PDB file of C-alpha atoms and ligand atoms in Angstrom:
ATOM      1  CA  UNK B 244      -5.757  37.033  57.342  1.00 41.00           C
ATOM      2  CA  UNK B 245      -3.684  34.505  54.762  1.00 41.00           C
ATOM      3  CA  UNK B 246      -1.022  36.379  52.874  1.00 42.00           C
ATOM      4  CA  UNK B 247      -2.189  36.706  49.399  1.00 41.00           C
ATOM      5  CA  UNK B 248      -6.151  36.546  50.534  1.00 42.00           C
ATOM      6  CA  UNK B 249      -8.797  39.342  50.195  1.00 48.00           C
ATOM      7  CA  UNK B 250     -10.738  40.703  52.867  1.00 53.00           C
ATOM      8  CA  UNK B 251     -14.145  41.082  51.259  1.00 55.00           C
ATOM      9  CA  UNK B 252     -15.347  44.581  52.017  1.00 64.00           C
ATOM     10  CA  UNK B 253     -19.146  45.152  50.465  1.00 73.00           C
ATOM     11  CA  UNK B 254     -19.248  48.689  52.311  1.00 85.00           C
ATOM     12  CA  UNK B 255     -15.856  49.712  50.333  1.00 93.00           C
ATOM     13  CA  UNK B 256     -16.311  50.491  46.098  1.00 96.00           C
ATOM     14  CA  UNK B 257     -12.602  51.504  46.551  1.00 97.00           C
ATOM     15  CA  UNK B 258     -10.379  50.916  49.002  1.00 96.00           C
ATOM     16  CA  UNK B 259      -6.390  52.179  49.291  1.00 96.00           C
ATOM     17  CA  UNK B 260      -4.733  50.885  51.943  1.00 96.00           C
ATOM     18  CA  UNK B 261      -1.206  51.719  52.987  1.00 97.00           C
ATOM     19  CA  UNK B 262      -0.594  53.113  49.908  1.00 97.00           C
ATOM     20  CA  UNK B 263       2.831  54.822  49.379  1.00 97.00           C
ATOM     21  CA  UNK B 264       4.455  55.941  46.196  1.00 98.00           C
ATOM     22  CA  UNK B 265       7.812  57.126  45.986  1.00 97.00           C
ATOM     23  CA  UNK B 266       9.162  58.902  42.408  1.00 96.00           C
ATOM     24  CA  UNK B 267      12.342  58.918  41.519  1.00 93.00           C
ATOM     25  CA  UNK B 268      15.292  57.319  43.577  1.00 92.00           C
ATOM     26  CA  UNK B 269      18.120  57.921  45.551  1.00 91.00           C
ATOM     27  CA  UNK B 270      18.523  62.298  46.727  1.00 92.00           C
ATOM     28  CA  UNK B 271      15.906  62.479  44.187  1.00 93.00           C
ATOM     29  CA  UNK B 272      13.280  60.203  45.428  1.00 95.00           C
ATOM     30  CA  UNK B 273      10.003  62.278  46.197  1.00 96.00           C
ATOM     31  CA  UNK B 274       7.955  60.610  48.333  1.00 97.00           C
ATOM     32  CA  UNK B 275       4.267  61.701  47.042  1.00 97.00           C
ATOM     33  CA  UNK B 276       2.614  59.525  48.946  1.00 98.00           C
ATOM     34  CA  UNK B 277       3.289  58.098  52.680  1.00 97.00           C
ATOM     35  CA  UNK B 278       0.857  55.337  53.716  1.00 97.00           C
ATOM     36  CA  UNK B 279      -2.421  56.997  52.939  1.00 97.00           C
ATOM     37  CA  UNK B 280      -5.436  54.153  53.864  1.00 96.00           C
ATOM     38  CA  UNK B 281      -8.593  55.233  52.662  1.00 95.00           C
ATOM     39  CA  UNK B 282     -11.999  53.632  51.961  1.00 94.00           C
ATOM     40  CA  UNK B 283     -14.643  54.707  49.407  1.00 94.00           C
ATOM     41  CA  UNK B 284     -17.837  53.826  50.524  1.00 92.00           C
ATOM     42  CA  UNK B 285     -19.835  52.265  48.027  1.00 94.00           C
ATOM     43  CA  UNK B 286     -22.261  54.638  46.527  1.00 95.00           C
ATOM     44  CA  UNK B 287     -21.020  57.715  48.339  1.00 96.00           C
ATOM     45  CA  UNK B 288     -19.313  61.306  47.470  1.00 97.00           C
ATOM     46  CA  UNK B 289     -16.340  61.939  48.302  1.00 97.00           C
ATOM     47  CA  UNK B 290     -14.028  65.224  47.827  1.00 97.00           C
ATOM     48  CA  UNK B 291     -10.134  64.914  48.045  1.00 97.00           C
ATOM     49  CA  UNK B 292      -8.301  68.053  49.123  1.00 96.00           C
ATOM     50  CA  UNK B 293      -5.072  69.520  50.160  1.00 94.00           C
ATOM     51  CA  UNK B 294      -2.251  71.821  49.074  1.00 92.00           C
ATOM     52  CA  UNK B 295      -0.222  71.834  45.874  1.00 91.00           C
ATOM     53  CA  UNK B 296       1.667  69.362  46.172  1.00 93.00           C
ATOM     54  CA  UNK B 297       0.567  67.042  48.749  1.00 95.00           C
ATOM     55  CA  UNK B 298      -0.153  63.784  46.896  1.00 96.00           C
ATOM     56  CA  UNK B 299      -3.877  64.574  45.289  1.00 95.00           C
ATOM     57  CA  UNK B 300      -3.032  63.625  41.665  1.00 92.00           C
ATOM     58  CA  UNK B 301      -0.566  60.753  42.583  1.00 95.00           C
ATOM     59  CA  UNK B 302      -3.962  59.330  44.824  1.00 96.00           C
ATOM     60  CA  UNK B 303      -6.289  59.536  42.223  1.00 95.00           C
ATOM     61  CA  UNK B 304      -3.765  58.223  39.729  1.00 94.00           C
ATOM     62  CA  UNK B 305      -3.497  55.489  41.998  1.00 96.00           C
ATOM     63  CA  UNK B 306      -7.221  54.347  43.127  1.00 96.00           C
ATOM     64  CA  UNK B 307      -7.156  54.134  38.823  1.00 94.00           C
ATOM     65  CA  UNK B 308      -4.944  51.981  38.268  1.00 94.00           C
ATOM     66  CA  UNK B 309      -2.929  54.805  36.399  1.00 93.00           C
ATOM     67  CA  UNK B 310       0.274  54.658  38.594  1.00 94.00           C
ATOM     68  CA  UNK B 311       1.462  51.436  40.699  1.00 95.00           C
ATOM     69  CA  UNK B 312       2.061  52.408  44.323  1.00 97.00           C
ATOM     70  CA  UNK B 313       5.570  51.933  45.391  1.00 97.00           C
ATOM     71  CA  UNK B 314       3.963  49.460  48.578  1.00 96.00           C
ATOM     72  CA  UNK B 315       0.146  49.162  50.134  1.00 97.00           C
ATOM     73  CA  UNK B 316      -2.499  47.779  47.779  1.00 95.00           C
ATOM     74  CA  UNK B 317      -5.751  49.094  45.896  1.00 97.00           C
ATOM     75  CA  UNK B 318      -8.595  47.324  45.943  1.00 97.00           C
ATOM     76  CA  UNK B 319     -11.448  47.890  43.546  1.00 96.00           C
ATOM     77  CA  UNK B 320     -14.046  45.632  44.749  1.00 94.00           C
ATOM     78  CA  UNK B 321     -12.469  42.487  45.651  1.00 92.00           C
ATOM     79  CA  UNK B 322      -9.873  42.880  42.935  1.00 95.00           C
ATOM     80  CA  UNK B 323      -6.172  43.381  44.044  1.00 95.00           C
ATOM     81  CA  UNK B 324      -5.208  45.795  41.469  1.00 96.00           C
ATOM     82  CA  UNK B 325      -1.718  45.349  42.440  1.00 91.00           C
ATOM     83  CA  UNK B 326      -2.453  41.455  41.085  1.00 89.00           C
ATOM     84  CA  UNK B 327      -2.938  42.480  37.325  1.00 94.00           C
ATOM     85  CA  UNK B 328      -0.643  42.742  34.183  1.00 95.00           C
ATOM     86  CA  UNK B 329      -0.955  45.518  32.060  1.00 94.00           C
ATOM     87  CA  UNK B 330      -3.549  44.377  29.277  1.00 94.00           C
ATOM     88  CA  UNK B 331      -5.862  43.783  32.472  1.00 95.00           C
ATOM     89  CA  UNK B 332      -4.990  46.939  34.132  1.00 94.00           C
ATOM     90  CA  UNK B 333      -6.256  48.776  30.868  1.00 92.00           C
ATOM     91  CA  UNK B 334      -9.381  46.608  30.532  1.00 91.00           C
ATOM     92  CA  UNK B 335      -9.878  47.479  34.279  1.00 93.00           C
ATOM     93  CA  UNK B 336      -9.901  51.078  33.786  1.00 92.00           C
ATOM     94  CA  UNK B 337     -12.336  50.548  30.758  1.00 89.00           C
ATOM     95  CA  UNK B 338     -14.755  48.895  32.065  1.00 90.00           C
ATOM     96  CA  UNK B 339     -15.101  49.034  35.793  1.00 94.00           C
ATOM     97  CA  UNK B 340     -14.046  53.097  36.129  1.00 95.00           C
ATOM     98  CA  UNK B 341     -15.013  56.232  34.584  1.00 94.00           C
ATOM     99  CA  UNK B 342     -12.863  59.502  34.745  1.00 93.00           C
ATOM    100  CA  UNK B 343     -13.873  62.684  34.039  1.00 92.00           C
ATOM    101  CA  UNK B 344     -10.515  65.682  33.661  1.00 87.00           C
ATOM    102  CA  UNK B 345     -10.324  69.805  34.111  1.00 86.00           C
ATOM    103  CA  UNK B 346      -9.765  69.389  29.979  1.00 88.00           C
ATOM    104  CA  UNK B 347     -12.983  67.405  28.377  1.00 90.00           C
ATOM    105  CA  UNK B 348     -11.017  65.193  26.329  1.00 91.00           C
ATOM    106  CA  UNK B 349     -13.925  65.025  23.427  1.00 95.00           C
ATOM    107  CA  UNK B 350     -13.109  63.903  19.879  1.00 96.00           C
ATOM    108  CA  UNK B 351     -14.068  66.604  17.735  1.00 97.00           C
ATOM    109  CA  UNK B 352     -14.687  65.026  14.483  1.00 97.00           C
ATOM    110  CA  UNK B 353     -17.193  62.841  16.557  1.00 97.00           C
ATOM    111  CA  UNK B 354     -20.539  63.232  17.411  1.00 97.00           C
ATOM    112  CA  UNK B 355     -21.963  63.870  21.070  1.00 97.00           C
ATOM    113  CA  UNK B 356     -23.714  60.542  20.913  1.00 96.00           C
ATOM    114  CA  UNK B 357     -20.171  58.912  18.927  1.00 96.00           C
ATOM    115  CA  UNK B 358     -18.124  60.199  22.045  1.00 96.00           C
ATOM    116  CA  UNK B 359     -20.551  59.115  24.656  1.00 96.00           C
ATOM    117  CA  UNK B 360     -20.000  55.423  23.440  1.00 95.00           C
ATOM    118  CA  UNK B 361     -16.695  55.543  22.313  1.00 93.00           C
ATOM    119  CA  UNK B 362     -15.491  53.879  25.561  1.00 90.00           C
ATOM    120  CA  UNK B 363     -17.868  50.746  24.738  1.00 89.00           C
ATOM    121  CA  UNK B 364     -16.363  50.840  21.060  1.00 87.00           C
ATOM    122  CA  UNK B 365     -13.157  50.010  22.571  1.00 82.00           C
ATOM    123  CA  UNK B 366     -14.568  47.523  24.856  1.00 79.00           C
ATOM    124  CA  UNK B 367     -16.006  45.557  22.084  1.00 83.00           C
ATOM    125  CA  UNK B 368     -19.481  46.104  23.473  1.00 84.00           C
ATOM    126  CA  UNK B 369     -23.156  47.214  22.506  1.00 84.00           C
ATOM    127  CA  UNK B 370     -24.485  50.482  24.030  1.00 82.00           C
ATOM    128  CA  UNK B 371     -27.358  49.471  26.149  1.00 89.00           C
ATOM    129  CA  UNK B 372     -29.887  51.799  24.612  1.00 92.00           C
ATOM    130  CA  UNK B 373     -32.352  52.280  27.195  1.00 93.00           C
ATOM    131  CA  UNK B 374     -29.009  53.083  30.068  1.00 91.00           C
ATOM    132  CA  UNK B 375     -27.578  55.194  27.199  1.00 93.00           C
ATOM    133  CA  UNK B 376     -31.020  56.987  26.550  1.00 93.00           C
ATOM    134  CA  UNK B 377     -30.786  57.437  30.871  1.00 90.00           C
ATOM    135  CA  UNK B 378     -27.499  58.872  30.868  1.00 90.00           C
ATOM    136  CA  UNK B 379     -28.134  61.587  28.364  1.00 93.00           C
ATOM    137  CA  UNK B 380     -31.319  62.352  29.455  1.00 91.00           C
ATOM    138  CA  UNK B 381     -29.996  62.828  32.752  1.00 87.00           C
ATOM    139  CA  UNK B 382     -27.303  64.959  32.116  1.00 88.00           C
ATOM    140  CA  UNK B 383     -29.557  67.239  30.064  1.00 90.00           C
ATOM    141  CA  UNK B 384     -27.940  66.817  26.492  1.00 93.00           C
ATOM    142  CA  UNK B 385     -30.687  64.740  25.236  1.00 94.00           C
ATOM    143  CA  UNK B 386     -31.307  66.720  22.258  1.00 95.00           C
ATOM    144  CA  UNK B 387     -27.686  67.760  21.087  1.00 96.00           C
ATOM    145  CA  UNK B 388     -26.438  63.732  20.258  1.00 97.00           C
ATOM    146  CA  UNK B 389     -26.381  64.346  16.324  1.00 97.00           C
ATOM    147  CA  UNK B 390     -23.953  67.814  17.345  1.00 97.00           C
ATOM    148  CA  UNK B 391     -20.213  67.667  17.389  1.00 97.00           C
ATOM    149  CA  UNK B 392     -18.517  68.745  20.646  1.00 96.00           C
ATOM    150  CA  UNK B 393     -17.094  72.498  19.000  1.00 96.00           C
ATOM    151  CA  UNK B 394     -20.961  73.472  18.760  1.00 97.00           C
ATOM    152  CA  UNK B 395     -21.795  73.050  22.373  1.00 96.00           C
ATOM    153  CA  UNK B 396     -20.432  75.003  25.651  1.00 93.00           C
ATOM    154  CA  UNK B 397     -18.038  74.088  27.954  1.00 92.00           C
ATOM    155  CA  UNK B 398     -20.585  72.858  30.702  1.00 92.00           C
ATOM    156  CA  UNK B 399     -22.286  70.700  28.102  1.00 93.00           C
ATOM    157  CA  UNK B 400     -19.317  69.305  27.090  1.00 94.00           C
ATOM    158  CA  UNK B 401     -18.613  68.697  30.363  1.00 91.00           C
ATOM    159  CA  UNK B 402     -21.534  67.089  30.634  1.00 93.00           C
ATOM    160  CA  UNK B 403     -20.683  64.481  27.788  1.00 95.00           C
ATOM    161  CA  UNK B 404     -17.447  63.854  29.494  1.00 95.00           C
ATOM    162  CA  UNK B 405     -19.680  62.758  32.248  1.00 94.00           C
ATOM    163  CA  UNK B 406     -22.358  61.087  30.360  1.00 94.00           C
ATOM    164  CA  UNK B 407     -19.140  58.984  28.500  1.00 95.00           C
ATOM    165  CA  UNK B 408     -17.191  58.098  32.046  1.00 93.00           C
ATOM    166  CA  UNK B 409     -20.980  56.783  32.988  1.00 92.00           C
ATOM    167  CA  UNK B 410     -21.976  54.977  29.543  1.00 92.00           C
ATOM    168  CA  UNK B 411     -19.534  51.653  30.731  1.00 91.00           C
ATOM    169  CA  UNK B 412     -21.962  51.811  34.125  1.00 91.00           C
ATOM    170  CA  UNK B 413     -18.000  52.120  36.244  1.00 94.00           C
ATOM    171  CA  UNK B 414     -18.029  50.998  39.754  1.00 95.00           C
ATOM    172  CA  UNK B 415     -16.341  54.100  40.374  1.00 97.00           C
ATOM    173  CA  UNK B 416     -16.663  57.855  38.812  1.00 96.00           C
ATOM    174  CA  UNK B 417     -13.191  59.697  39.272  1.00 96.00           C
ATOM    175  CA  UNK B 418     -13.017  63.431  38.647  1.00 94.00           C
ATOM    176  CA  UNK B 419      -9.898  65.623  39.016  1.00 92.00           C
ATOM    177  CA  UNK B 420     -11.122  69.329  38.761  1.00 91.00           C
ATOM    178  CA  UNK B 421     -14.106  68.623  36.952  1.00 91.00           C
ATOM    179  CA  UNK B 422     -14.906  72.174  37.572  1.00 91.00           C
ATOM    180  CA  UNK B 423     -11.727  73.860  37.212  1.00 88.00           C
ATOM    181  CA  UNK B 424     -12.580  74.796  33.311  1.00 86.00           C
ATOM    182  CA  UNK B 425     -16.024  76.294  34.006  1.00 87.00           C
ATOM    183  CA  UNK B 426     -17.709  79.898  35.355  1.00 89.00           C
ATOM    184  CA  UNK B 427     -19.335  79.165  38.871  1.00 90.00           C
ATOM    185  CA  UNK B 428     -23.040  78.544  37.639  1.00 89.00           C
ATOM    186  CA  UNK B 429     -21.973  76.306  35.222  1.00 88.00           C
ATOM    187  CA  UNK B 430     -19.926  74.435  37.858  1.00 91.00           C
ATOM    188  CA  UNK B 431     -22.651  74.292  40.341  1.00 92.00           C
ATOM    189  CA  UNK B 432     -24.402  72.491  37.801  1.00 90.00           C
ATOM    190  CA  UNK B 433     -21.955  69.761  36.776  1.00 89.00           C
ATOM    191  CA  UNK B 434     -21.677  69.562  40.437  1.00 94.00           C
ATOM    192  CA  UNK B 435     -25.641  68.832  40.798  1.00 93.00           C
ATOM    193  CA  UNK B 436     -25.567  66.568  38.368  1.00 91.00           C
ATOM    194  CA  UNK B 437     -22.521  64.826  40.150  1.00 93.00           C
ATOM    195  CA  UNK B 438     -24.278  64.493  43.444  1.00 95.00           C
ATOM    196  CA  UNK B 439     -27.623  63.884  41.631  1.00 93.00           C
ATOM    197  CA  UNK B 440     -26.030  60.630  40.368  1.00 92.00           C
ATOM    198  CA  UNK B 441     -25.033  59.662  43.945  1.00 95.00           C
ATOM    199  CA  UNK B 442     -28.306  60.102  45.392  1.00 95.00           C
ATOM    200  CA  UNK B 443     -30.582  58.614  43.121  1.00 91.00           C
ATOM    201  CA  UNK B 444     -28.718  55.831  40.997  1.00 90.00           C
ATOM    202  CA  UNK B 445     -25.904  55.061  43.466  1.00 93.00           C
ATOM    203  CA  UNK B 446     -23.140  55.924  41.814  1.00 94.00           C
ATOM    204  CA  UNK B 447     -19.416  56.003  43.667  1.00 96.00           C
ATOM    205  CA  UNK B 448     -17.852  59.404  43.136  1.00 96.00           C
ATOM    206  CA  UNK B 449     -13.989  60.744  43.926  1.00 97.00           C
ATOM    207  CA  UNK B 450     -13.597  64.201  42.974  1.00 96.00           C
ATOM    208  CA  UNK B 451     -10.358  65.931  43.516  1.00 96.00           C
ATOM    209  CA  UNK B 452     -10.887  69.875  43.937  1.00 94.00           C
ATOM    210  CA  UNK B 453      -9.014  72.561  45.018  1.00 93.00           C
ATOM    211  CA  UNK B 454     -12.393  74.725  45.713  1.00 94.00           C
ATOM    212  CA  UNK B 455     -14.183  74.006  48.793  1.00 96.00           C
ATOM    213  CA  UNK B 456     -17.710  75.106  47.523  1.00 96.00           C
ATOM    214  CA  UNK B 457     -16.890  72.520  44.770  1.00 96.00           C
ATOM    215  CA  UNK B 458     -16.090  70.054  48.210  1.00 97.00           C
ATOM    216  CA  UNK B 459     -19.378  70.803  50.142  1.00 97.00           C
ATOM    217  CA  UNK B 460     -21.634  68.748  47.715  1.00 97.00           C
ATOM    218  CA  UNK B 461     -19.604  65.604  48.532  1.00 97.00           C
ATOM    219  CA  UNK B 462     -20.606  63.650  51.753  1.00 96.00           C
ATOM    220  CA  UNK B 463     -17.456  63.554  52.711  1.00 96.00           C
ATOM    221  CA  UNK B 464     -13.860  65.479  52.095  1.00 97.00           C
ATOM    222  CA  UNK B 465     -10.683  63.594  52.404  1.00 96.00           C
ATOM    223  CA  UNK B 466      -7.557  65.900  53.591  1.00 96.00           C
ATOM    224  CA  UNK B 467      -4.131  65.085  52.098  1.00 96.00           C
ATOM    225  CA  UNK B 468      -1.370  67.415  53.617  1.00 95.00           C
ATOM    226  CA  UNK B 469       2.583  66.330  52.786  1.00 95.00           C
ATOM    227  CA  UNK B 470       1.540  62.803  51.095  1.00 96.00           C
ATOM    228  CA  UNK B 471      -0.680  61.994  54.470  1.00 96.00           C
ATOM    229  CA  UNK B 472      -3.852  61.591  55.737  1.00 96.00           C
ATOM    230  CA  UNK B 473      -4.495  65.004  57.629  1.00 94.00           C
ATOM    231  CA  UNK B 474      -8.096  64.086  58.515  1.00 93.00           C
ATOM    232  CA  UNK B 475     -11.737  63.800  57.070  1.00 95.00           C
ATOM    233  CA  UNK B 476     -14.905  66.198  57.111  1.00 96.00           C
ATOM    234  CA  UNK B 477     -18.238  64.678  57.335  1.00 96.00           C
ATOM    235  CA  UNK B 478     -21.382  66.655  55.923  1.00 96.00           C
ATOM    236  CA  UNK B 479     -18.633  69.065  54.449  1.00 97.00           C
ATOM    237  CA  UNK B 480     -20.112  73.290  54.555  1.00 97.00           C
ATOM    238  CA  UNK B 481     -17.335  75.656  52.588  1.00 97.00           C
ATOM    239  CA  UNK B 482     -16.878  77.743  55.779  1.00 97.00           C
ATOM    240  CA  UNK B 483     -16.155  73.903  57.720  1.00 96.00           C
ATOM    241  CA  UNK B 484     -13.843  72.956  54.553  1.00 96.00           C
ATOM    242  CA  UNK B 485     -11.654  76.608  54.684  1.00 95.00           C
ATOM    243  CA  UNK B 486     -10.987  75.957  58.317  1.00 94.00           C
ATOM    244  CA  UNK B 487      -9.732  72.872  57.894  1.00 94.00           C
ATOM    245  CA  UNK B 488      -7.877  73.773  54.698  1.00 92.00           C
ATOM    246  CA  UNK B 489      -6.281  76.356  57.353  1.00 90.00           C
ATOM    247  CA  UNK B 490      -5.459  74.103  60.161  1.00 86.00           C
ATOM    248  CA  UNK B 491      -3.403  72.433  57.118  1.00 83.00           C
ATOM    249  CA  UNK B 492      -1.003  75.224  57.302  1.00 64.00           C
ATOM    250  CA  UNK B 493       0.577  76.495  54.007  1.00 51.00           C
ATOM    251  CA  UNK B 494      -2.698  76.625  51.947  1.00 47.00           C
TER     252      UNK B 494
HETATM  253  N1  LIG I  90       6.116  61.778  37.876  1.00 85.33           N
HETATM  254  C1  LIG I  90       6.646  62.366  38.943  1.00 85.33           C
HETATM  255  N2  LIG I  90       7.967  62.352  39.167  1.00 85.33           N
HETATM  256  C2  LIG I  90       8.512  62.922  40.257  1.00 85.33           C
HETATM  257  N3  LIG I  90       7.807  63.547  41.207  1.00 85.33           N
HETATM  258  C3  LIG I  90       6.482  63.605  41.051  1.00 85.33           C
HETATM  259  C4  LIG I  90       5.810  63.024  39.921  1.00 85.33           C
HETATM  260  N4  LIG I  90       4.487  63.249  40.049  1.00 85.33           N
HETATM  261  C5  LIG I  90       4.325  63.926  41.190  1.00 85.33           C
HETATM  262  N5  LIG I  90       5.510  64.132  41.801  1.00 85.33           N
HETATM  263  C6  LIG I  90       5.732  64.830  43.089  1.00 85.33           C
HETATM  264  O1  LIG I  90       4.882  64.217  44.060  1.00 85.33           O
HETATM  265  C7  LIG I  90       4.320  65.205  44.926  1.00 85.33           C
HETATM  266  C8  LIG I  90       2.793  65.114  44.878  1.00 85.33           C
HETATM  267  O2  LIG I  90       2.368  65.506  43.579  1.00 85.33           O
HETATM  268  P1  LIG I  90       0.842  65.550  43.118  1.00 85.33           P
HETATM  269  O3  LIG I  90       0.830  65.881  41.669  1.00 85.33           O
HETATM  270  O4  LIG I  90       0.184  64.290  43.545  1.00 85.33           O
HETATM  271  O5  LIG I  90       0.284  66.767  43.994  1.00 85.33           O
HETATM  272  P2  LIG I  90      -1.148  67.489  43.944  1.00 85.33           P
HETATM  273  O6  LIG I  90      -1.677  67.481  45.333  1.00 85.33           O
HETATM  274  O7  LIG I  90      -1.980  66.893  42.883  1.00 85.33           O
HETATM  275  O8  LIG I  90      -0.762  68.991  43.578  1.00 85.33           O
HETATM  276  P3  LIG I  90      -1.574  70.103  42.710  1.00 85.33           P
HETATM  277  O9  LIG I  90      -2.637  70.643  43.634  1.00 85.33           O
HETATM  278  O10 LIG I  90      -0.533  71.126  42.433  1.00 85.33           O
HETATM  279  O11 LIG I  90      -2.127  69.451  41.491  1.00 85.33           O
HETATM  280  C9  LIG I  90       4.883  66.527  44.481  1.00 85.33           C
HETATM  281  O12 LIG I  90       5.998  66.850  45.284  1.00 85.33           O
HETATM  282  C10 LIG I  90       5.301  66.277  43.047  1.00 85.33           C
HETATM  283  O13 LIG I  90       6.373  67.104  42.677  1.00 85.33           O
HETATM  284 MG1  LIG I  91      -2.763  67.620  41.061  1.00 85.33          MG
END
């Protein structure tokens, strides 16, 4: 391949390849990550796991466009993230990925519906209503849009997080813990509603989890273990997911 080319790769929403990221410098240079190459299928599920500590965050914060890697690139699509300044970074993020935290990040002075478009606010576009009228009714919060966030629980919240990281249509739906706030029902339901998504409009999914029930609705489960690859489960069960989390060693 030409330097500076690239490789068009229609089976890959999100592709990291090589990546390494080093903190710090000198004695105190932590290396978090140490030439992880990973590809997202497009329209897949897939679960990130591994100890504390073994480069989770730092990959997540890098397939966003959050944190630079130190070398390897990140391709979203065919775009070279590792190719854009700032102000395009940012309008990256906006519009082509949607993240959804432990903590639901709502505005409370806003309204469900206000918060679910907020991201298209500060894109400077129109809600589609019939996607928008989709989204909601999908994640079951159809009739709470005129309610402000304080008046609903912390799975429907959640669920607004969701339906806002969708509202922008992203190529890719990042989620680091999107469980960890909530009781197990309530989790098993964001996590329906996560895998519902994939299987019936397509959407991309990355979820980072520490909890390998949380893991087995993903088609797949990425292991990191000391800032490396340390393998990949296919048609992930808990019981398959705890051995493996095992084999890792210190978990
Ligand atoms: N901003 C930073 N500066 C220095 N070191 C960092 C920074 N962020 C992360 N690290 C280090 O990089 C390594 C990987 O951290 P990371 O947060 O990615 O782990 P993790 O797998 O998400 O862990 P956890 O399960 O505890 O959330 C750790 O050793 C951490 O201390
Ligand atoms: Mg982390």
């Amino acid at each position: 391949m030409v330097a500076g080319t690239v490789a068009v790769d229609a089976a890959h929403a999100l592709r990291l390849e090589s990546v390494r990221k080093v903190y710090g410098s000198g004695v105190n240079a932590v290396t978090a990550l140490d030439g992880v190459t990973v590809g997202l299928r497009r329209g897949a599920f897939t679960a990130v796991m591994g100890p504390s500590g073994s480069g989770k965050s730092t990959f997540l914060h890098c397939a966003a466009g959050l944190d630079r890697p130190t070398s390897g690139r990140v391709l979203l699509g065919e775009t070279d993230l590792a190719g854009l300044k700032e102000n395009a970074l940012t309008e990256l993020r906006r519009q082509r990925i949607g993240f959804v935290f432990q903590a639901y990040n709502l505005i409370p002075a806003l309204t469900v519906e206000q918060n679910i478009t907020l991201p298209l606010r500060f894109a400077g576009t129109r809600p589609d209503k019939a996607w928008l009228r989709e989204i909601v009714e999908r994640v079951g919060i159809a009739n709470r849009l005129e309610h402000r966030p304080a008046e609903l629980s912390g799975g429907q919240q959640q669920r607004v997080a969701i339906a806002r990281a969708l509202v922008t249509r992203p190529e890719v739906l990042l989620a680091d813990e999107p469980t960890g706030a909530l009781d197990t029902r309530t989790g098993r339901q964001v996590l329906e509603l996560l895998r519902g998504l994939v299987d019936t409009v397509g959407q991309t999914v990355l979820m980072v989890t520490h909890d390998p029930v949380a893991a087995s609705f993903a088609h797949s489960v990425v292991f990191l273990a000391d800032g490396r690859l340390a393998g990949e489960l296919h048609q992930p069960t808990p019981d398959l997911v705890v051995r493996r989390l095992t084999n890792l060693g210190e978990w």
